[in-house]
Amino acid sequence: MRAFVVFPNETEHGAQLLKRLLEQLRYDVTFVDGLEALNREGGYASHTNSIIIVPAMGPLRPGAAEVVKFAETAIGRGFVVYVADDMSAEAYKSLLRTGVGEWVTWATAAHEIVEISQRLRAGHAHSARRTATIAALLPSGGGVGNTTIALESAVYLASLKSWRSRRICVVDFNFHASALGDYIDVEPRFGIEEIYQSPDRLDGQMIDIFASNHESGVSFFVSHQTQIDYAHIDQCVIFALLDQLGERYDLVLVDLPALWFPWIDNIVSGSNGIVLTCAYGVPSVKQAAVRLRRLTDAIAPKHLSVAVNFCERGWLGGIVRRSDISAALDGQRVFYVQRDTGFAAEATNTGRPMMRINQGRGVCKDIRKIADWIDGLARAT
């Protein structure tokens, strides 16, 4: 089989590593100066099952949009692998929709190119990959109810007829002291320390071991208590986890920590939708407004929403000071979740989600609106 590496200098270190890997996989490797030059390459035109590696290296490296456009012309002629440290969610979805393209990071390139090659030779390079909808719930600070909204949204969606044949999971990235397991009375089984230094160990079998399966049909990934240093978690570990979950689930809800770490940027940019959560009150809403300004630089408005938790309702049922909150959040799509302290305490004390006790309760109706918005993201994916 033929392999084409779209890079003008095959003596560069990264290019040499790719060449050695491809030769070990028994490819006849050819370097070409660019994507346009590849279209003029006779060997590419005459081979229908070639693999095209497009590494993001050097000042003239192809952009994601250019790679997607090329992949659309490669249908029936080859399979395109874009090797880059980052790629926007929209560009990645467009690449996947071509049916002949995949994105891999530099850190996982060797392992994933081997897997892609195996699928190519088996005749189903892309069809075996499932691309889950990823919705990240990002708290503006601690104690705003981020975990509750994530798990209740998942449990509600799992109860819908339209989701009974699809799989949903919730991943809690609070590795130090996750409360999710206590909320729904499941055993924490997810051990980040087991893949912390060796993300290549993560496979489908390990995912099954890490999953805590709930009676609602939702799988929860709840961490043991650990003293792992968040700041030094390699983003490759996070990507390896999300890649595996993306192949096994249709919807992945990510419960992010309150502190911002370097790897959170890539989760946010790679998600199909973001729910920014905050509490009802001036300090928390101000924190949300600051974080919202950062998010709007990278996330399209249709993929971003805000959930204001623990809201107070007036005598007529409306949210108190709703117009002030909306103004502070720059007119962003806002969901208001009312406070129901007694009902929430009953749910946590019995280890049952509120959605399993009474979906008709006011707080559940509020959270259902958030879940319905996430459902819309999944339908559009």
Coordinates of N, CA, C and O in Angstrom, one line a residue, residues 243-349:
D243 N -11.6 9.8 23.8 CA -11.6 9.1 22.5 C -12.3 7.7 22.7 O -13.1 7.3 21.9
Q244 N -11.9 7.0 23.8 CA -12.5 5.7 24.1 C -14.0 5.8 24.4 O -14.8 5.0 24.0
L245 N -14.3 6.8 25.2 CA -15.7 7.0 25.5 C -16.5 7.4 24.3 O -17.7 7.0 24.1
G246 N -15.9 8.2 23.4 CA -16.6 8.5 22.2 C -16.9 7.4 21.3 O -17.9 7.4 20.5
E247 N -16.2 6.3 21.4 CA -16.4 5.1 20.6 C -17.5 4.2 21.2 O -18.1 3.4 20.5
R248 N -17.7 4.4 22.5 CA -18.6 3.5 23.2 C -20.0 4.1 23.6 O -20.9 3.3 23.9
Y249 N -20.0 5.4 23.6 CA -21.2 6.1 24.0 C -21.7 7.1 22.9 O -21.0 7.5 22.1
D250 N -23.0 7.4 23.0 CA -23.6 8.4 22.1 C -23.6 9.8 22.7 O -23.6 10.7 21.9
L251 N -23.6 9.9 24.0 CA -23.5 11.2 24.6 C -22.6 11.1 25.8 O -22.8 10.2 26.7
V252 N -21.7 12.0 25.9 CA -20.7 12.1 27.0 C -20.9 13.4 27.7 O -20.7 14.5 27.1
L253 N -21.4 13.4 29.0 CA -21.5 14.7 29.8 C -20.2 14.8 30.6 O -20.0 13.8 31.4
V254 N -19.5 15.9 30.5 CA -18.3 16.0 31.2 C -18.5 17.1 32.4 O -18.8 18.2 32.1
D255 N -18.3 16.6 33.6 CA -18.4 17.4 34.8 C -17.0 18.0 35.1 O -16.2 17.3 35.7
L256 N -16.8 19.2 34.8 CA -15.4 19.8 34.9 C -15.2 20.4 36.3 O -16.2 20.8 37.0
P257 N -14.0 20.5 36.7 CA -13.7 21.1 38.0 C -13.8 22.7 38.0 O -13.8 23.2 36.9
A258 N -13.9 23.3 39.1 CA -14.0 24.8 39.1 C -12.8 25.5 38.7 O -12.8 26.6 38.1
L259 N -11.6 25.0 39.1 CA -10.3 25.6 38.7 C -10.0 25.3 37.3 O -10.3 24.2 36.8
W260 N -9.4 26.3 36.6 CA -9.1 26.2 35.2 C -7.7 25.6 35.0 O -6.7 26.2 35.5
F261 N -7.5 24.5 34.4 CA -6.2 23.9 34.1 C -6.0 23.9 32.6 O -6.9 24.0 31.8
P262 N -4.7 23.8 32.2 CA -4.4 23.9 30.7 C -5.2 22.9 29.9 O -5.6 23.3 28.8
W263 N -5.4 21.7 30.3 CA -6.1 20.8 29.5 C -7.6 21.0 29.3 O -8.3 20.5 28.4
I264 N -8.2 21.9 30.2 CA -9.6 22.3 30.0 C -9.9 23.1 28.7 O -10.9 22.9 28.1
D265 N -8.9 23.9 28.3 CA -9.1 24.6 27.0 C -9.4 23.7 25.9 O -10.3 24.0 25.1
N266 N -8.7 22.6 25.8 CA -9.0 21.6 24.7 C -10.3 20.9 24.8 O -10.9 20.6 23.8
I267 N -10.7 20.6 26.1 CA -12.0 20.0 26.3 C -13.1 20.9 25.8 O -14.0 20.5 25.1
V268 N -13.0 22.2 26.2 CA -14.0 23.2 25.9 C -14.1 23.4 24.4 O -15.1 23.3 23.8
S269 N -12.9 23.5 23.7 CA -12.9 23.7 22.3 C -13.3 22.5 21.5 O -13.9 22.6 20.4
G270 N -13.2 21.3 22.1 CA -13.5 20.1 21.4 C -14.9 19.6 21.7 O -15.4 18.6 21.2
S271 N -15.7 20.3 22.5 CA -17.0 19.9 22.9 C -18.1 20.4 21.9 O -17.9 21.4 21.3
N272 N -19.2 19.7 21.8 CA -20.3 20.1 21.0 C -21.1 21.2 21.6 O -21.8 22.0 20.9
G273 N -21.0 21.3 22.9 CA -21.8 22.3 23.7 C -21.2 22.5 25.0 O -20.6 21.6 25.6
I274 N -21.4 23.7 25.6 CA -20.9 24.1 26.9 C -22.0 24.6 27.7 O -22.8 25.5 27.3
V275 N -22.2 24.1 28.9 CA -23.1 24.7 29.9 C -22.3 25.3 31.0 O -21.6 24.6 31.8
L276 N -22.3 26.6 31.1 CA -21.6 27.3 32.2 C -22.6 27.5 33.4 O -23.6 28.0 33.2
T277 N -22.2 26.9 34.5 CA -23.1 26.9 35.7 C -22.6 27.9 36.7 O -21.4 28.1 36.9
C278 N -23.6 28.6 37.3 CA -23.3 29.5 38.4 C -24.4 29.4 39.4 O -25.5 28.8 39.1
A279 N -24.3 30.0 40.6 CA -25.3 30.1 41.6 C -26.0 31.4 41.5 O -25.5 32.4 41.0
Y280 N -27.2 31.4 42.0 CA -28.1 32.7 42.1 C -27.5 33.6 43.1 O -27.5 33.3 44.3
G281 N -26.9 34.7 42.7 CA -26.3 35.6 43.6 C -25.3 36.5 42.9 O -24.7 36.0 41.9
V282 N -25.1 37.7 43.4 CA -24.3 38.6 42.7 C -22.8 38.1 42.5 O -22.3 38.2 41.3
P283 N -22.1 37.6 43.5 CA -20.7 37.2 43.3 C -20.6 36.1 42.2 O -19.7 36.1 41.4
S284 N -21.5 35.1 42.3 CA -21.4 34.0 41.4 C -21.7 34.4 40.0 O -21.1 33.9 39.0
V285 N -22.7 35.2 39.8 CA -23.1 35.7 38.5 C -22.0 36.5 37.9 O -21.7 36.4 36.7
K286 N -21.3 37.3 38.7 CA -20.2 38.1 38.2 C -19.0 37.2 37.7 O -18.4 37.4 36.7
Q287 N -18.8 36.1 38.5 CA -17.7 35.2 38.1 C -18.1 34.5 36.8 O -17.3 34.3 35.9
A288 N -19.4 34.2 36.6 CA -19.9 33.6 35.4 C -19.7 34.5 34.2 O -19.3 34.1 33.1
A289 N -20.0 35.8 34.4 CA -19.8 36.8 33.4 C -18.4 36.9 32.9 O -18.1 37.0 31.7
V290 N -17.5 36.9 33.8 CA -16.0 36.9 33.5 C -15.7 35.7 32.7 O -15.0 35.8 31.6
R291 N -16.1 34.5 33.1 CA -15.7 33.3 32.4 C -16.5 33.2 31.0 O -15.9 32.7 30.1
L292 N -17.6 33.8 31.0 CA -18.4 33.8 29.7 C -17.7 34.6 28.7 O -17.7 34.2 27.5
R293 N -17.1 35.7 29.0 CA -16.3 36.5 28.1 C -15.2 35.7 27.5 O -14.8 35.8 26.3
R294 N -14.6 34.9 28.3 CA -13.5 34.0 27.8 C -14.0 33.0 26.8 O -13.4 32.7 25.8
L295 N -15.2 32.4 27.2 CA -15.7 31.3 26.3 C -16.2 31.8 25.0 O -16.1 31.2 24.0
T296 N -16.8 33.0 25.0 CA -17.4 33.5 23.7 C -16.4 33.8 22.7 O -16.7 33.9 21.5
D297 N -15.1 33.9 23.1 CA -14.0 34.1 22.1 C -13.8 32.8 21.3 O -13.2 32.9 20.2
A298 N -14.1 31.7 21.9 CA -13.8 30.4 21.2 C -15.0 29.6 20.9 O -14.9 28.6 20.1
I299 N -16.2 29.9 21.5 CA -17.4 29.0 21.3 C -18.5 29.9 20.6 O -18.8 31.0 21.0
A300 N -19.1 29.3 19.6 CA -20.2 29.9 18.9 C -21.4 30.0 19.8 O -21.6 29.1 20.6
P301 N -22.2 31.1 19.8 CA -23.3 31.3 20.7 C -24.3 30.1 20.7 O -24.8 29.8 21.8
K302 N -24.5 29.5 19.6 CA -25.5 28.4 19.6 C -25.0 27.1 20.3 O -25.8 26.2 20.6
H303 N -23.7 27.1 20.6 CA -23.1 25.9 21.4 C -22.9 26.3 22.8 O -22.2 25.5 23.5
L304 N -23.4 27.4 23.3 CA -23.0 27.9 24.7 C -24.3 28.3 25.4 O -25.2 28.9 24.8
S305 N -24.4 27.9 26.6 CA -25.6 28.3 27.5 C -25.1 28.5 28.9 O -24.0 28.0 29.3
V306 N -25.9 29.1 29.7 CA -25.6 29.4 31.1 C -26.8 28.8 32.0 O -27.9 29.0 31.6
A307 N -26.4 28.1 33.0 CA -27.4 27.6 34.0 C -27.2 28.3 35.3 O -26.1 28.2 35.9
V308 N -28.2 29.1 35.7 CA -28.2 29.8 37.0 C -28.9 28.9 38.0 O -30.1 28.7 37.9
N309 N -28.2 28.4 39.0 CA -28.8 27.4 39.9 C -29.2 28.1 41.3 O -28.8 29.2 41.6
F310 N -30.1 27.4 42.0 CA -30.5 27.8 43.3 C -31.3 29.2 43.3 O -31.1 30.0 44.1
C311 N -32.1 29.3 42.2 CA -32.8 30.6 42.0 C -34.0 30.7 43.0 O -34.6 29.7 43.4
E312 N -34.3 31.9 43.3 CA -35.5 32.2 44.2 C -36.6 32.7 43.3 O -36.4 33.5 42.4
R313 N -37.8 32.1 43.5 CA -39.0 32.5 42.8 C -39.9 33.4 43.6 O -40.0 33.3 44.8
G314 N -40.5 34.4 42.9 CA -41.5 35.3 43.5 C -42.8 34.7 43.8 O -43.1 33.5 43.5
W315 N -43.8 35.5 44.3 CA -45.1 35.0 44.6 C -45.8 34.5 43.3 O -46.6 33.5 43.4
L316 N -45.5 35.1 42.2 CA -46.2 34.7 41.0 C -45.5 33.6 40.2 O -45.8 33.3 39.1
G317 N -44.4 33.1 40.7 CA -43.6 32.0 40.1 C -42.5 32.5 39.3 O -41.7 31.6 38.8
G318 N -42.3 33.8 39.0 CA -41.2 34.2 38.2 C -39.9 34.3 39.0 O -39.9 34.3 40.3
I319 N -38.7 34.3 38.3 CA -37.4 34.4 38.9 C -37.2 35.8 39.4 O -37.3 36.7 38.6
V320 N -36.9 35.9 40.7 CA -36.6 37.3 41.2 C -35.3 37.8 40.6 O -34.3 37.1 40.5
R321 N -35.4 39.1 40.1 CA -34.2 39.8 39.5 C -33.7 39.1 38.2 O -32.6 39.2 37.9
R322 N -34.6 38.5 37.5 CA -34.2 37.8 36.3 C -33.6 38.7 35.3 O -32.7 38.4 34.6
S323 N -34.2 39.9 35.1 CA -33.7 40.8 34.1 C -32.3 41.3 34.4 O -31.5 41.5 33.5
D324 N -32.0 41.5 35.7 CA -30.7 41.9 36.1 C -29.6 40.8 35.8 O -28.5 41.1 35.3
I325 N -30.0 39.6 36.0 CA -29.1 38.5 35.7 C -28.9 38.4 34.2 O -27.7 38.2 33.8
S326 N -29.9 38.4 33.4 CA -29.8 38.3 32.0 C -28.9 39.5 31.4 O -28.1 39.2 30.5
A327 N -29.1 40.7 32.0 CA -28.2 41.8 31.5 C -26.8 41.6 31.9 O -25.9 41.9 31.1
A328 N -26.5 41.0 33.1 CA -25.1 40.8 33.5 C -24.5 39.7 32.6 O -23.2 39.7 32.4
L329 N -25.3 38.8 32.0 CA -24.7 37.7 31.2 C -24.8 38.0 29.7 O -24.8 37.1 28.9
D330 N -24.9 39.3 29.4 CA -24.8 39.8 28.0 C -25.8 39.2 27.1 O -25.5 38.9 25.9
G331 N -27.0 38.9 27.6 CA -28.1 38.3 26.7 C -27.8 36.9 26.2 O -28.5 36.4 25.3
Q332 N -26.9 36.2 26.9 CA -26.6 34.8 26.5 C -27.9 33.9 26.9 O -28.7 34.3 27.7
R333 N -28.0 32.8 26.2 CA -29.1 31.8 26.5 C -28.9 31.4 28.0 O -27.9 30.8 28.4
V334 N -29.9 31.6 28.8 CA -29.8 31.3 30.2 C -30.9 30.4 30.7 O -32.1 30.6 30.3
F335 N -30.6 29.4 31.4 CA -31.6 28.5 32.1 C -31.6 28.8 33.6 O -30.5 28.9 34.2
Y336 N -32.8 28.9 34.1 CA -32.9 29.2 35.6 C -33.4 27.9 36.3 O -34.4 27.4 35.9
V337 N -32.6 27.5 37.3 CA -33.0 26.3 38.1 C -33.4 26.8 39.5 O -32.5 27.3 40.2
Q338 N -34.6 26.5 39.9 CA -35.1 27.0 41.2 C -34.5 26.2 42.4 O -34.0 25.1 42.2
R339 N -34.4 26.8 43.5 CA -33.9 26.2 44.7 C -35.0 25.3 45.3 O -36.2 25.7 45.4
D340 N -34.7 24.1 45.7 CA -35.6 23.2 46.3 C -34.8 22.4 47.3 O -34.5 21.2 47.1
T341 N -34.4 23.0 48.4 CA -33.4 22.4 49.4 C -33.9 21.1 50.0 O -33.2 20.1 50.0
G342 N -35.2 21.1 50.4 CA -35.7 19.8 51.0 C -35.7 18.7 50.0 O -35.3 17.5 50.4
F343 N -36.2 18.9 48.8 CA -36.3 17.8 47.8 C -34.9 17.3 47.4 O -34.6 16.1 47.3
A344 N -33.9 18.3 47.3 CA -32.5 17.9 46.9 C -31.9 17.1 48.1 O -31.2 16.1 47.8
A345 N -32.2 17.5 49.3 CA -31.6 16.7 50.5 C -32.2 15.3 50.5 O -31.5 14.4 50.8
E346 N -33.5 15.2 50.2 CA -34.1 13.9 50.2 C -33.5 13.0 49.2 O -33.2 11.8 49.4
A347 N -33.2 13.6 48.0 CA -32.5 12.8 46.9 C -31.1 12.3 47.3 O -30.8 11.1 47.2
T348 N -30.3 13.2 47.8 CA -29.0 12.8 48.2 C -28.9 11.9 49.4 O -28.1 11.0 49.4
N349 N -29.8 12.1 50.4 CA -29.8 11.2 51.5 C -30.2 9.8 51.2 O -29.8 8.8 51.9

